[in-house]
């Protein structure tokens, strides 16, 4: 269950691969909104965007806590670059849903996910800075996340052919 110096444990691997699948779905829903507006493709993917985004943020909180608890046990990073890359992935995976939620809150509308009310909504003017922060950065940073993931996967594949094959640490 716990991580050790040679490999990530069950919980870390479940979080990594489970969230990887959810993030791919999340980016597909974002792409459906951008490229296939008002089509059956958007109607299929887009409704899950906000609930899944909130779920991903909740999972990120657990993942950060789990990483902190395991920090001294985890396999060590193969370079400063890989360590910075992983920290950046963490930061972006928190910032993107937080920006989405900021805009949602600032709109003053009631917000419910999975039948649970997160914001009650409010009367009066929208909160402009929250709306602007979300509108200016949420989508852009979301696409930057896609680029980071492509880079991350490319590095994992590249390292497979060297003595620094890190895939078994996360996979087996
Ligand atoms: C949405 C997609 C993905 C995200 C956000 C992601 C994120 C991360 C993060 C943050 C870590 C650091 C360990 C941790 O805290 O869990 C990590 C490790 C790792 N990831 Fe991913 N990952 C993704 C997909 C993939 C895929 C598709 C592969 C395989 C081709 C992969 C291979 C690895 C490997 C091998 C490690 C261990 C690296 C090491 O110990 O140096 N990841 N990933
Ligand atoms: C990890 C979680 C999330 C990721 C990766 C993500 C990613 C994205 C991306 C890439 C876009 C741009 C789509 C386009 O170019 O049209 C987008 C748009 C959007 N997202 Fe998210 N999102 C996440 C969470 C959330 C959350 C939690 C909310 C709200 C509660 C939200 C609400 C929206 C809305 C309303 C749009 C359309 C407006 C816009 O383009 O800014 N997202 N998201």
Short mmCIF file of N, CA and C in Angstrom, two decimals, residues 65-128:
data_model
loop_
_atom_site.label_atom_id
_atom_site.label_comp_id
_atom_site.label_asym_id
_atom_site.label_seq_id
_atom_site.Cartn_x
_atom_site.Cartn_y
_atom_site.Cartn_z
N UNK A 65 -1.93 15.08 -0.13
CA UNK A 65 -1.75 14.57 1.24
C UNK A 65 -0.97 13.26 1.21
N UNK A 66 -1.36 12.37 0.28
CA UNK A 66 -0.70 11.07 0.18
C UNK A 66 0.78 11.23 -0.21
N UNK A 67 1.04 12.17 -1.12
CA UNK A 67 2.43 12.41 -1.54
C UNK A 67 3.24 12.94 -0.35
N UNK A 68 2.64 13.82 0.45
CA UNK A 68 3.36 14.39 1.60
C UNK A 68 3.66 13.30 2.64
N UNK A 69 2.66 12.43 2.88
CA UNK A 69 2.87 11.36 3.86
C UNK A 69 4.00 10.42 3.40
N UNK A 70 4.09 10.24 2.06
CA UNK A 70 5.05 9.28 1.51
C UNK A 70 6.36 9.89 1.04
N UNK A 71 6.51 11.20 1.28
CA UNK A 71 7.61 11.90 0.61
C UNK A 71 8.98 11.27 0.87
N UNK A 72 9.20 10.77 2.07
CA UNK A 72 10.53 10.22 2.37
C UNK A 72 10.66 8.77 1.88
N UNK A 73 9.52 8.13 1.54
CA UNK A 73 9.57 6.73 1.12
C UNK A 73 9.63 6.57 -0.40
N UNK A 74 9.15 7.59 -1.12
CA UNK A 74 8.97 7.46 -2.58
C UNK A 74 10.27 7.20 -3.32
N UNK A 75 10.19 6.60 -4.52
CA UNK A 75 11.39 6.51 -5.35
C UNK A 75 11.90 7.92 -5.60
N UNK A 76 13.22 8.10 -5.56
CA UNK A 76 13.72 9.48 -5.74
C UNK A 76 13.66 9.87 -7.22
N UNK A 77 13.48 11.16 -7.47
CA UNK A 77 13.38 11.65 -8.85
C UNK A 77 14.70 11.40 -9.57
N UNK A 78 14.60 11.15 -10.89
CA UNK A 78 15.84 10.86 -11.61
C UNK A 78 16.60 12.14 -11.94
N UNK A 79 15.91 13.29 -11.87
CA UNK A 79 16.62 14.57 -12.11
C UNK A 79 15.79 15.69 -11.50
N UNK A 80 16.44 16.85 -11.40
CA UNK A 80 15.73 18.03 -10.90
C UNK A 80 14.59 18.38 -11.87
N UNK A 81 14.88 18.19 -13.18
CA UNK A 81 13.90 18.48 -14.22
C UNK A 81 12.63 17.64 -14.02
N UNK A 82 12.80 16.35 -13.73
CA UNK A 82 11.61 15.50 -13.56
C UNK A 82 10.86 15.88 -12.29
N UNK A 83 11.63 16.25 -11.25
CA UNK A 83 10.97 16.66 -10.00
C UNK A 83 10.13 17.93 -10.25
N UNK A 84 10.74 18.91 -10.93
CA UNK A 84 10.02 20.16 -11.22
C UNK A 84 8.80 19.89 -12.10
N UNK A 85 8.97 18.96 -13.05
CA UNK A 85 7.85 18.60 -13.93
C UNK A 85 6.68 18.05 -13.14
N UNK A 86 6.97 17.16 -12.19
CA UNK A 86 5.89 16.56 -11.39
C UNK A 86 5.23 17.61 -10.49
N UNK A 87 6.06 18.50 -9.89
CA UNK A 87 5.49 19.54 -9.03
C UNK A 87 4.60 20.47 -9.88
N UNK A 88 5.06 20.78 -11.09
CA UNK A 88 4.25 21.65 -11.97
C UNK A 88 2.91 20.98 -12.31
N UNK A 89 2.96 19.67 -12.59
CA UNK A 89 1.70 18.95 -12.87
C UNK A 89 0.74 19.07 -11.68
N UNK A 90 1.28 18.91 -10.47
CA UNK A 90 0.44 19.04 -9.28
C UNK A 90 -0.17 20.45 -9.21
N UNK A 91 0.67 21.48 -9.38
CA UNK A 91 0.19 22.86 -9.23
C UNK A 91 -0.89 23.19 -10.27
N UNK A 92 -0.64 22.75 -11.52
CA UNK A 92 -1.59 23.07 -12.59
C UNK A 92 -2.90 22.30 -12.36
N UNK A 93 -2.77 21.06 -11.88
CA UNK A 93 -3.99 20.26 -11.64
C UNK A 93 -4.82 20.79 -10.47
N UNK A 94 -4.23 21.67 -9.67
CA UNK A 94 -5.02 22.33 -8.62
C UNK A 94 -5.55 23.66 -9.16
N UNK A 95 -4.66 24.41 -9.83
CA UNK A 95 -5.04 25.75 -10.29
C UNK A 95 -6.21 25.71 -11.28
N UNK A 96 -6.20 24.74 -12.21
CA UNK A 96 -7.22 24.73 -13.26
C UNK A 96 -8.64 24.57 -12.69
N UNK A 97 -8.89 23.54 -11.86
CA UNK A 97 -10.26 23.45 -11.31
C UNK A 97 -10.59 24.60 -10.35
N UNK A 98 -9.59 25.10 -9.60
CA UNK A 98 -9.87 26.22 -8.69
C UNK A 98 -10.32 27.44 -9.50
N UNK A 99 -9.66 27.68 -10.63
CA UNK A 99 -10.07 28.82 -11.48
C UNK A 99 -11.48 28.61 -12.03
N UNK A 100 -11.79 27.35 -12.39
CA UNK A 100 -13.15 27.06 -12.86
C UNK A 100 -14.18 27.34 -11.77
N UNK A 101 -13.84 26.94 -10.55
CA UNK A 101 -14.77 27.13 -9.43
C UNK A 101 -14.88 28.61 -9.04
N UNK A 102 -13.77 29.35 -9.17
CA UNK A 102 -13.81 30.79 -8.87
C UNK A 102 -14.83 31.48 -9.76
N UNK A 103 -14.73 31.17 -11.07
CA UNK A 103 -15.68 31.80 -12.00
C UNK A 103 -17.11 31.37 -11.68
N UNK A 104 -17.25 30.09 -11.35
CA UNK A 104 -18.58 29.59 -11.01
C UNK A 104 -19.14 30.35 -9.80
N UNK A 105 -18.32 30.52 -8.76
CA UNK A 105 -18.78 31.22 -7.57
C UNK A 105 -19.11 32.67 -7.90
N UNK A 106 -18.20 33.30 -8.66
CA UNK A 106 -18.36 34.73 -8.99
C UNK A 106 -19.60 35.02 -9.80
N UNK A 107 -20.12 34.00 -10.49
CA UNK A 107 -21.31 34.21 -11.32
C UNK A 107 -22.55 34.43 -10.44
N UNK A 108 -22.46 34.01 -9.16
CA UNK A 108 -23.58 34.19 -8.24
C UNK A 108 -24.67 33.15 -8.39
N UNK A 109 -24.42 32.16 -9.26
CA UNK A 109 -25.45 31.13 -9.47
C UNK A 109 -25.27 29.97 -8.48
N UNK A 110 -26.39 29.34 -8.15
CA UNK A 110 -26.33 28.13 -7.32
C UNK A 110 -25.50 27.08 -8.05
N UNK A 111 -24.72 26.32 -7.32
CA UNK A 111 -23.90 25.30 -7.98
C UNK A 111 -23.96 23.99 -7.21
N UNK A 112 -24.34 22.96 -7.94
CA UNK A 112 -24.54 21.64 -7.34
C UNK A 112 -23.78 20.61 -8.14
N UNK A 113 -23.09 19.69 -7.47
CA UNK A 113 -22.51 18.54 -8.18
C UNK A 113 -22.85 17.27 -7.44
N UNK A 114 -23.14 16.21 -8.18
CA UNK A 114 -23.52 14.92 -7.61
C UNK A 114 -24.60 15.09 -6.54
N UNK A 115 -25.53 16.02 -6.76
CA UNK A 115 -26.63 16.22 -5.82
C UNK A 115 -26.24 16.97 -4.56
N UNK A 116 -24.99 17.46 -4.49
CA UNK A 116 -24.55 18.19 -3.29
C UNK A 116 -24.38 19.66 -3.68
N UNK A 117 -25.00 20.54 -2.88
CA UNK A 117 -24.87 21.96 -3.20
C UNK A 117 -23.53 22.49 -2.68
N UNK A 118 -22.71 23.01 -3.63
CA UNK A 118 -21.41 23.56 -3.20
C UNK A 118 -21.54 25.05 -2.91
N UNK A 119 -22.26 25.78 -3.78
CA UNK A 119 -22.48 27.22 -3.56
C UNK A 119 -23.98 27.49 -3.59
N UNK A 120 -24.44 28.35 -2.66
CA UNK A 120 -25.86 28.66 -2.62
C UNK A 120 -26.25 29.73 -3.64
N UNK A 121 -25.23 30.46 -4.16
CA UNK A 121 -25.54 31.56 -5.06
C UNK A 121 -25.87 32.80 -4.26
N UNK A 122 -25.86 33.95 -4.93
CA UNK A 122 -26.17 35.20 -4.21
C UNK A 122 -26.86 36.18 -5.13
N UNK A 123 -27.55 37.14 -4.50
CA UNK A 123 -28.24 38.20 -5.24
C UNK A 123 -27.21 39.29 -5.58
N UNK A 124 -27.54 40.09 -6.56
CA UNK A 124 -26.69 41.25 -6.83
C UNK A 124 -25.66 41.00 -7.91
N UNK A 125 -24.68 41.92 -7.94
CA UNK A 125 -23.70 41.88 -9.04
C UNK A 125 -22.81 40.64 -8.97
N UNK A 126 -22.36 40.23 -10.16
CA UNK A 126 -21.35 39.16 -10.23
C UNK A 126 -20.03 39.71 -9.68
N UNK A 127 -19.15 38.82 -9.23
CA UNK A 127 -17.85 39.27 -8.71
C UNK A 127 -16.86 39.27 -9.87
N UNK A 128 -16.55 40.49 -10.33
CA UNK A 128 -15.85 40.61 -11.60
C UNK A 128 -14.47 39.95 -11.59
#
